[in-house]
Structure formats: C-alpha cells, structure tokens
mmCIF file of C-alpha atoms and ligand atoms in Angstrom:
data_model
loop_
_atom_site.group_PDB
_atom_site.id
_atom_site.type_symbol
_atom_site.label_atom_id
_atom_site.label_comp_id
_atom_site.label_asym_id
_atom_site.label_seq_id
_atom_site.Cartn_x
_atom_site.Cartn_y
_atom_site.Cartn_z
ATOM 1 C CA MET P 185 0.000 0.000 0.000
ATOM 2 C CA THR P 186 1.215 3.478 -0.820
ATOM 3 C CA ARG P 187 2.054 5.439 2.275
ATOM 4 C CA HIS P 188 1.366 9.136 1.991
ATOM 5 C CA PRO P 189 4.421 11.283 2.739
ATOM 6 C CA LEU P 190 3.139 12.808 5.998
ATOM 7 C CA GLY P 191 4.927 14.882 8.580
ATOM 8 C CA VAL P 192 5.300 17.959 10.730
ATOM 9 C CA HIS P 193 7.199 21.205 10.929
ATOM 10 C CA ALA P 194 10.044 20.147 13.256
ATOM 11 C CA SER P 195 12.386 22.202 15.402
ATOM 12 C CA ILE P 196 16.098 22.448 14.520
ATOM 13 C CA ALA P 197 17.103 23.255 18.113
ATOM 14 C CA GLY P 198 20.562 21.858 18.821
ATOM 15 C CA GLY P 199 21.484 21.504 15.140
ATOM 16 C CA ILE P 200 19.730 21.371 11.798
ATOM 17 C CA GLU P 201 20.272 17.586 11.498
ATOM 18 C CA LYS P 202 18.372 17.051 14.778
ATOM 19 C CA ALA P 203 15.066 17.606 12.985
ATOM 20 C CA PHE P 204 15.292 14.082 11.528
ATOM 21 C CA PRO P 205 15.232 11.998 14.751
ATOM 22 C CA ARG P 206 12.561 14.337 16.150
ATOM 23 C CA ALA P 207 10.279 13.712 13.185
ATOM 24 C CA GLU P 208 11.177 10.034 12.761
ATOM 25 C CA GLN P 209 10.246 9.139 16.345
ATOM 26 C CA ILE P 210 6.625 10.033 15.590
ATOM 27 C CA GLY P 211 6.557 8.195 12.281
ATOM 28 C CA CYS P 212 6.963 11.073 9.863
ATOM 29 C CA THR P 213 7.775 10.376 6.222
ATOM 30 C CA ALA P 214 7.941 14.089 5.276
ATOM 31 C CA LEU P 215 9.425 17.083 7.070
ATOM 32 C CA GLN P 216 9.447 20.867 7.091
ATOM 33 C CA ILE P 217 12.031 23.052 8.869
ATOM 34 C CA PHE P 218 13.371 26.584 9.125
ATOM 35 C CA THR P 219 17.085 26.863 8.372
ATOM 36 C CA ARG P 220 17.485 30.152 10.230
ATOM 37 C CA ASN P 221 15.743 32.174 12.895
ATOM 38 C CA ALA P 222 12.475 32.991 11.130
ATOM 39 C CA SER P 223 12.058 36.349 12.855
ATOM 40 C CA ARG P 224 15.551 37.829 12.346
ATOM 41 C CA TRP P 225 17.139 39.427 9.278
ATOM 42 C CA GLN P 226 20.671 38.307 10.021
ATOM 43 C CA SER P 227 21.797 34.708 10.087
ATOM 44 C CA LYS P 228 25.111 32.925 10.237
ATOM 45 C CA PRO P 229 26.080 30.826 7.225
ATOM 46 C CA LEU P 230 25.391 27.117 7.616
ATOM 47 C CA ASP P 231 28.294 25.224 9.173
ATOM 48 C CA PRO P 232 29.652 22.754 6.550
ATOM 49 C CA VAL P 233 29.927 20.077 9.247
ATOM 50 C CA LYS P 234 26.225 20.521 10.045
ATOM 51 C CA VAL P 235 25.357 20.458 6.351
ATOM 52 C CA ALA P 236 27.180 17.137 5.986
ATOM 53 C CA ALA P 237 25.408 15.749 9.089
ATOM 54 C CA PHE P 238 22.058 16.902 7.678
ATOM 55 C CA ARG P 239 22.664 15.241 4.320
ATOM 56 C CA GLU P 240 23.806 12.037 6.034
ATOM 57 C CA ALA P 241 20.688 11.988 8.237
ATOM 58 C CA MET P 242 18.472 12.649 5.202
ATOM 59 C CA LEU P 243 20.061 9.803 3.241
ATOM 60 C CA LYS P 244 19.387 7.264 6.009
ATOM 61 C CA SER P 245 15.953 8.552 6.927
ATOM 62 C CA PRO P 246 12.541 7.064 6.091
ATOM 63 C CA ILE P 247 11.607 10.707 5.475
ATOM 64 C CA THR P 248 11.473 11.019 1.717
ATOM 65 C CA GLN P 249 10.564 14.694 1.253
ATOM 66 C CA VAL P 250 12.060 17.698 3.065
ATOM 67 C CA PHE P 251 10.912 21.294 2.681
ATOM 68 C CA VAL P 252 12.158 24.561 4.109
ATOM 69 C CA HIS P 253 9.862 27.425 5.107
ATOM 70 C CA ASP P 254 11.315 30.900 4.633
ATOM 71 C CA SER P 255 11.601 33.692 7.208
ATOM 72 C CA TYR P 256 8.411 35.528 8.138
ATOM 73 C CA LEU P 257 10.156 38.901 7.747
ATOM 74 C CA ILE P 258 10.603 38.527 4.006
ATOM 75 C CA ASN P 259 8.121 40.611 1.987
ATOM 76 C CA LEU P 260 8.883 40.713 -1.734
ATOM 77 C CA ALA P 261 5.819 42.940 -2.333
ATOM 78 C CA THR P 262 6.757 45.753 0.036
ATOM 79 C CA PRO P 263 6.854 49.311 -1.359
ATOM 80 C CA ASP P 264 9.571 50.203 1.210
ATOM 81 C CA ASP P 265 12.874 50.057 -0.692
ATOM 82 C CA ASP P 266 15.024 49.267 2.317
ATOM 83 C CA LYS P 267 12.791 46.342 3.336
ATOM 84 C CA TRP P 268 12.591 45.203 -0.286
ATOM 85 C CA GLN P 269 16.398 45.038 -0.569
ATOM 86 C CA LYS P 270 16.621 43.156 2.724
ATOM 87 C CA SER P 271 13.876 40.787 1.630
ATOM 88 C CA LYS P 272 15.568 39.984 -1.671
ATOM 89 C CA ALA P 273 18.922 39.383 0.047
ATOM 90 C CA ALA P 274 17.324 37.180 2.712
ATOM 91 C CA PHE P 275 15.350 35.165 0.169
ATOM 92 C CA GLY P 276 18.479 34.633 -1.939
ATOM 93 C CA ASP P 277 20.181 33.369 1.224
ATOM 94 C CA GLU P 278 17.263 31.011 1.893
ATOM 95 C CA LEU P 279 17.636 29.557 -1.621
ATOM 96 C CA ARG P 280 21.386 29.056 -1.216
ATOM 97 C CA ARG P 281 20.818 27.271 2.107
ATOM 98 C CA CYS P 282 18.250 24.984 0.507
ATOM 99 C CA SER P 283 20.690 24.204 -2.276
ATOM 100 C CA GLN P 284 23.436 23.350 0.241
ATOM 101 C CA LEU P 285 21.071 21.059 2.141
ATOM 102 C CA GLY P 286 19.652 19.383 -0.968
ATOM 103 C CA VAL P 287 15.997 19.722 0.052
ATOM 104 C CA GLN P 288 12.912 19.431 -2.199
ATOM 105 C CA GLY P 289 11.723 23.019 -2.095
ATOM 106 C CA LEU P 290 11.458 26.380 -0.368
ATOM 107 C CA VAL P 291 8.001 27.460 0.812
ATOM 108 C CA MET P 292 7.300 31.192 0.850
ATOM 109 C CA HIS P 293 4.443 33.612 1.399
ATOM 110 C CA PRO P 294 4.222 35.781 -1.746
ATOM 111 C CA GLY P 295 4.055 39.071 0.155
ATOM 112 C CA ALA P 296 1.878 41.938 1.358
ATOM 113 C CA HIS P 297 1.380 44.995 -0.872
ATOM 114 C CA LEU P 298 0.704 47.328 2.107
ATOM 115 C CA ASP P 299 -2.042 49.320 0.378
ATOM 116 C CA THR P 300 -0.217 49.896 -2.905
ATOM 117 C CA GLY P 301 -2.751 47.664 -4.645
ATOM 118 C CA GLU P 302 -2.916 44.082 -5.877
ATOM 119 C CA GLU P 303 -1.348 44.510 -9.314
ATOM 120 C CA THR P 304 1.455 46.780 -8.031
ATOM 121 C CA GLY P 305 2.231 44.190 -5.365
ATOM 122 C CA LEU P 306 2.261 41.311 -7.842
ATOM 123 C CA GLN P 307 4.597 43.258 -10.165
ATOM 124 C CA ARG P 308 6.877 44.015 -7.224
ATOM 125 C CA ILE P 309 7.040 40.297 -6.311
ATOM 126 C CA ALA P 310 7.818 39.382 -9.922
ATOM 127 C CA ALA P 311 10.577 42.020 -10.161
ATOM 128 C CA ALA P 312 12.121 40.713 -6.941
ATOM 129 C CA PHE P 313 12.060 37.098 -8.168
ATOM 130 C CA LYS P 314 13.730 38.089 -11.451
ATOM 131 C CA GLU P 315 16.620 39.730 -9.601
ATOM 132 C CA ILE P 316 16.942 36.906 -7.067
ATOM 133 C CA LEU P 317 16.782 34.136 -9.675
ATOM 134 C CA ALA P 318 19.497 35.759 -11.802
ATOM 135 C CA GLU P 319 21.996 34.932 -9.045
ATOM 136 C CA ALA P 320 20.426 32.007 -7.212
ATOM 137 C CA PRO P 321 21.214 28.303 -7.472
ATOM 138 C CA GLU P 322 18.901 26.661 -9.997
ATOM 139 C CA ASN P 323 18.318 23.386 -8.205
ATOM 140 C CA VAL P 324 15.775 24.600 -5.635
ATOM 141 C CA GLN P 325 12.085 24.844 -6.415
ATOM 142 C CA ILE P 326 10.233 27.809 -4.930
ATOM 143 C CA LEU P 327 6.752 26.948 -3.630
ATOM 144 C CA LEU P 328 4.304 29.843 -3.468
ATOM 145 C CA GLU P 329 2.077 29.288 -0.449
ATOM 146 C CA THR P 330 -1.636 29.996 -0.629
ATOM 147 C CA THR P 331 -2.498 32.610 2.010
ATOM 148 C CA ALA P 332 -5.604 33.487 3.994
ATOM 149 C CA GLY P 333 -5.541 37.055 2.623
ATOM 150 C CA MET P 334 -5.162 38.790 5.972
ATOM 151 C CA GLY P 335 -4.515 42.513 5.588
ATOM 152 C CA SER P 336 -2.884 43.115 2.213
ATOM 153 C CA HIS P 337 -1.295 39.663 1.853
ATOM 154 C CA LEU P 338 -1.316 38.376 -1.712
ATOM 155 C CA GLY P 339 -1.756 34.775 -2.792
ATOM 156 C CA TRP P 340 -5.219 34.220 -1.307
ATOM 157 C CA ARG P 341 -6.943 34.145 -4.677
ATOM 158 C CA PHE P 342 -5.835 31.445 -7.112
ATOM 159 C CA GLU P 343 -5.595 34.121 -9.858
ATOM 160 C CA GLN P 344 -2.862 35.937 -7.892
ATOM 161 C CA LEU P 345 -0.727 32.783 -7.761
ATOM 162 C CA ALA P 346 -1.259 32.230 -11.495
ATOM 163 C CA ARG P 347 -0.283 35.843 -12.174
ATOM 164 C CA ILE P 348 3.057 35.490 -10.354
ATOM 165 C CA ILE P 349 3.779 32.264 -12.249
ATOM 166 C CA ASP P 350 2.971 34.036 -15.552
ATOM 167 C CA LEU P 351 5.117 37.064 -14.738
ATOM 168 C CA VAL P 352 8.204 34.960 -13.901
ATOM 169 C CA PRO P 353 8.452 32.351 -16.675
ATOM 170 C CA GLN P 354 12.136 31.743 -15.917
ATOM 171 C CA HIS P 355 11.268 29.621 -12.869
ATOM 172 C CA ASP P 356 9.218 26.439 -12.520
ATOM 173 C CA PHE P 357 7.232 27.414 -9.422
ATOM 174 C CA GLY P 358 5.375 24.905 -7.316
ATOM 175 C CA ILE P 359 2.479 25.599 -4.947
ATOM 176 C CA CYS P 360 2.157 24.894 -1.250
ATOM 177 C CA PHE P 361 -1.587 24.512 -0.651
ATOM 178 C CA ASP P 362 -2.380 25.417 2.972
ATOM 179 C CA THR P 363 -5.832 24.046 3.752
ATOM 180 C CA CYS P 364 -6.561 26.545 6.548
ATOM 181 C CA HIS P 365 -5.507 29.488 4.391
ATOM 182 C CA VAL P 366 -7.453 28.447 1.291
ATOM 183 C CA PHE P 367 -10.590 27.831 3.355
ATOM 184 C CA ALA P 368 -10.297 31.123 5.264
ATOM 185 C CA ALA P 369 -9.704 32.895 1.939
ATOM 186 C CA GLY P 370 -13.208 31.882 0.840
ATOM 187 C CA TYR P 371 -12.920 28.480 -0.869
ATOM 188 C CA ASP P 372 -15.239 26.054 0.904
ATOM 189 C CA PHE P 373 -14.045 22.464 0.495
ATOM 190 C CA SER P 374 -15.590 21.137 3.714
ATOM 191 C CA THR P 375 -18.022 18.948 1.740
ATOM 192 C CA ALA P 376 -17.449 16.539 -1.158
ATOM 193 C CA GLU P 377 -19.224 18.883 -3.610
ATOM 194 C CA GLY P 378 -17.268 21.868 -2.347
ATOM 195 C CA TYR P 379 -13.993 19.958 -2.561
ATOM 196 C CA SER P 380 -14.628 18.976 -6.187
ATOM 197 C CA ALA P 381 -15.554 22.550 -7.120
ATOM 198 C CA VAL P 382 -12.542 24.143 -5.391
ATOM 199 C CA MET P 383 -10.073 21.676 -6.895
ATOM 200 C CA ALA P 384 -11.657 22.104 -10.340
ATOM 201 C CA GLU P 385 -11.197 25.865 -9.985
ATOM 202 C CA PHE P 386 -7.589 25.410 -8.878
ATOM 203 C CA GLU P 387 -6.988 23.050 -11.805
ATOM 204 C CA HIS P 388 -8.438 25.588 -14.241
ATOM 205 C CA ILE P 389 -6.565 28.639 -12.910
ATOM 206 C CA VAL P 390 -3.222 27.272 -11.648
ATOM 207 C CA GLY P 391 -3.093 23.516 -12.350
ATOM 208 C CA CYS P 392 -3.212 20.779 -9.720
ATOM 209 C CA GLU P 393 0.103 19.332 -10.943
ATOM 210 C CA LYS P 394 1.767 22.468 -9.531
ATOM 211 C CA ILE P 395 0.893 21.423 -5.964
ATOM 212 C CA ARG P 396 4.073 20.007 -4.414
ATOM 213 C CA LEU P 397 3.098 20.281 -0.749
ATOM 214 C CA PHE P 398 0.042 20.597 1.469
ATOM 215 C CA HIS P 399 -0.026 22.295 4.845
ATOM 216 C CA ILE P 400 -2.672 20.338 6.737
ATOM 217 C CA ASN P 401 -4.294 22.776 9.135
ATOM 218 C CA ASP P 402 -7.955 23.078 9.993
ATOM 219 C CA SER P 403 -9.394 26.570 10.480
ATOM 220 C CA LYS P 404 -10.766 28.105 13.675
ATOM 221 C CA LYS P 405 -12.379 30.848 11.585
ATOM 222 C CA PRO P 406 -15.185 30.497 9.030
ATOM 223 C CA CYS P 407 -14.769 30.287 5.272
ATOM 224 C CA GLY P 408 -14.241 33.782 3.843
ATOM 225 C CA SER P 409 -13.103 35.279 7.163
ATOM 226 C CA ARG P 410 -9.610 35.878 5.719
ATOM 227 C CA VAL P 411 -8.210 35.242 9.193
ATOM 228 C CA ASP P 412 -5.382 32.716 9.565
ATOM 229 C CA LEU P 413 -5.914 30.708 12.758
ATOM 230 C CA HIS P 414 -4.924 27.057 12.670
ATOM 231 C CA GLU P 415 -6.928 24.307 14.347
ATOM 232 C CA HIS P 416 -6.083 20.596 14.581
ATOM 233 C CA ALA P 417 -7.168 18.655 11.492
ATOM 234 C CA GLY P 418 -10.818 17.670 11.644
ATOM 235 C CA LEU P 419 -11.624 19.807 14.695
ATOM 236 C CA GLY P 420 -12.232 23.138 12.974
ATOM 237 C CA GLN P 421 -14.532 24.644 10.381
ATOM 238 C CA ILE P 422 -13.208 22.413 7.581
ATOM 239 C CA GLY P 423 -13.866 19.233 9.546
ATOM 240 C CA ALA P 424 -12.968 15.609 8.899
ATOM 241 C CA SER P 425 -15.080 15.404 5.724
ATOM 242 C CA GLY P 426 -12.975 18.025 3.921
ATOM 243 C CA PHE P 427 -9.727 16.307 4.899
ATOM 244 C CA ALA P 428 -11.146 12.914 3.919
ATOM 245 C CA CYS P 429 -11.729 14.219 0.377
ATOM 246 C CA LEU P 430 -8.146 15.446 0.190
ATOM 247 C CA MET P 431 -6.587 12.295 1.649
ATOM 248 C CA ARG P 432 -8.528 10.112 -0.800
ATOM 249 C CA ASP P 433 -7.738 12.233 -3.867
ATOM 250 C CA HIS P 434 -5.371 10.023 -5.857
ATOM 251 C CA ARG P 435 -3.898 13.017 -7.669
ATOM 252 C CA PHE P 436 -2.200 13.964 -4.404
ATOM 253 C CA THR P 437 -1.162 10.611 -2.927
ATOM 254 C CA ALA P 438 2.529 11.270 -3.570
ATOM 255 C CA VAL P 439 2.361 14.939 -2.528
ATOM 256 C CA ALA P 440 3.763 15.585 0.957
ATOM 257 C CA LYS P 441 1.397 16.751 3.695
ATOM 258 C CA ILE P 442 2.750 18.663 6.678
ATOM 259 C CA LEU P 443 1.034 19.614 9.947
ATOM 260 C CA GLU P 444 1.510 23.155 11.255
ATOM 261 C CA THR P 445 -0.443 22.850 14.499
ATOM 262 C CA PRO P 446 0.777 22.627 18.120
ATOM 263 C CA GLN P 447 2.551 19.309 18.756
ATOM 264 C CA GLY P 448 1.228 18.826 22.309
ATOM 265 C CA ASP P 449 3.012 17.208 25.246
ATOM 266 C CA GLU P 450 5.083 14.246 24.071
ATOM 267 C CA HIS P 451 3.799 14.974 20.532
ATOM 268 C CA GLU P 452 0.324 13.925 21.657
ATOM 269 C CA TYR P 453 -1.461 16.135 19.106
ATOM 270 C CA ASP P 454 0.936 15.356 16.261
ATOM 271 C CA LEU P 455 0.442 11.617 16.801
ATOM 272 C CA ARG P 456 -3.331 12.016 16.871
ATOM 273 C CA ASN P 457 -3.362 14.188 13.740
ATOM 274 C CA LEU P 458 -1.026 11.918 11.767
ATOM 275 C CA ALA P 459 -3.100 8.870 12.738
ATOM 276 C CA LEU P 460 -6.299 10.631 11.680
ATOM 277 C CA LEU P 461 -4.873 11.505 8.257
ATOM 278 C CA ARG P 462 -3.673 7.947 7.676
ATOM 279 C CA GLN P 463 -7.069 6.658 8.729
ATOM 280 C CA LEU P 464 -8.892 9.079 6.397
ATOM 281 C CA ALA P 465 -6.576 7.957 3.598
ATOM 282 C CA GLY P 466 -7.541 4.362 4.275
ATOM 283 C CA GLU P 467 -4.046 3.394 5.434
ATOM 284 C CA THR P 468 -3.573 1.197 8.471
ATOM 285 C CA THR P 469 -1.429 2.840 11.116
HETATM 286 ZN ZN1 LIG R 507 1.214 27.104 5.977
HETATM 287 ZN ZN1 LIG R 508 -1.234 29.819 8.643
#
C-alpha cells in the first residue's frame, strides 16, 4: 500500500540535522524546517559540518521529502525600498541554504502589498524574483504558499498565484496549498461537492500538478473570514469530511502533507493528527 508522505514542521534546536530523529520518532515520512531564525534578518552561514550531518541523516531517513519554510520577515511585495532590498537578500540566502542542504523546495508567502494595490504588489514580487533568480542556485524549487488574505497579503486568490507564475516564466514554481488558508480565503471544500468545485477551480486557474506540498491545518475561523488561525485537522470549520476528500484524492497521494499545528506534550497532538490523516486515507497505522 502506498504510504502518503506525511509529517510535521520540526524544530532544529541543537542543530539542523536534529530535525530528523525528532520527526522520525513520531513516524513522519515528510518534514518541514526553518534553516534560520524565522524572525531575524541576520543569520550565520550554515556550518559545513552541520550540512554534511544533515545530508547524512536525510540519506538514512525514512523521510522522503524535506521542505524549508522561509523567514516571516521577508516581503517581496513591500513598497519600502530598504525592506525590499533586505527581503531579496534574505530570500536569496534562503535559496542558497536549501541548495546546500539538498531539500525538495522552499516554501514562501508571496508578500503583502501594504495598500499599494494588488497589481502593483504582484509586479513588485515578480521584479524581486527576477533579480533573485538571476543569481540564485537553480536546483531549488520555490513553492508559493496559498495565504488566507489577511490585511494586504497576496496569494489568497488562485488568480494571484497564477499571475506570479505568468510574470516569472524563468522559474518552474510549485504551490504549497495550505488548507486553513485556502478555506479562510473563501474556498469552501468542507463537503465533497465543495472539494470537487474548489479543486476544479484550482486546476483551471493554476493547475493541480503544480501542488508540491500541502499544509494540513484546519481553520478556527469560518470560510471567507480571511483570518489565519490554525486548528487541529478535523476539529475546525473544515472538519474531517474536507480532509477525507483530500486524503482520498489520488492526484495527491505522492504529494507531501505537513502539519503546522501545536505538537502537544510528548507529541500527543501530532500523533493524533497523523493517525487521523492515515485513517482518512484508508491506510492502516
Ligand atoms: Zn502554511
Ligand atoms: Zn497559517
């Protein structure tokens, strides 16, 4: 039986390679990490010894897919030139780190236009990517994450993701589909009919083959609220029925699915959530 690549966002406390045993002990087959402090601009280069330890751990691990999430400070849509320069430099650094580590892809939030308007923001993101990609390693895929559309954040409508992809043809972007974000943004896939309609719309506008990763979070807030508040899978407004549709969709069996919810004491919540997803997928745990 095909096992879905399933996992969590794991801590790198004590060394980047330490994420592997942490995730393996709860049965993960996929993993997401930060490679630097996600709320600081500055970061030390990766230690080559740690990079070697990371690659060694990855080679031996039952975890088959590893993704990096970028720093929350990065905003490629910002109208502020100083922040834009810093964002481009930091994102270039994120790509180089991913290349060193040999991971599958780098997940990023497209950016917030800060009241300059949707199209101006999308153009700003595209201009930033063009500069960054001119100097970046080519072996790392950038995954644009769907957002909830809080404030002026872009990427909450499927058309915005398609627009970025169109504006930057020099890169083969992937998509990270965050279930909480997409639902909060106004796409209701909590029922079988809703799921079919939302995925058909995504297929038409972006293309389902672009989805390289799912963030499996339920939503505390209703559909269309545009508020990003994660709930444990099945316990929020999406509910188990929405996740069942996703876990049984054969188009996405090989696509990694990562939890971004609190792990709980002794990984109590992670274990429960991973077991639920495997059960919904029809896998025995
Ligand atoms: Zn996410
Ligand atoms: Zn979120």
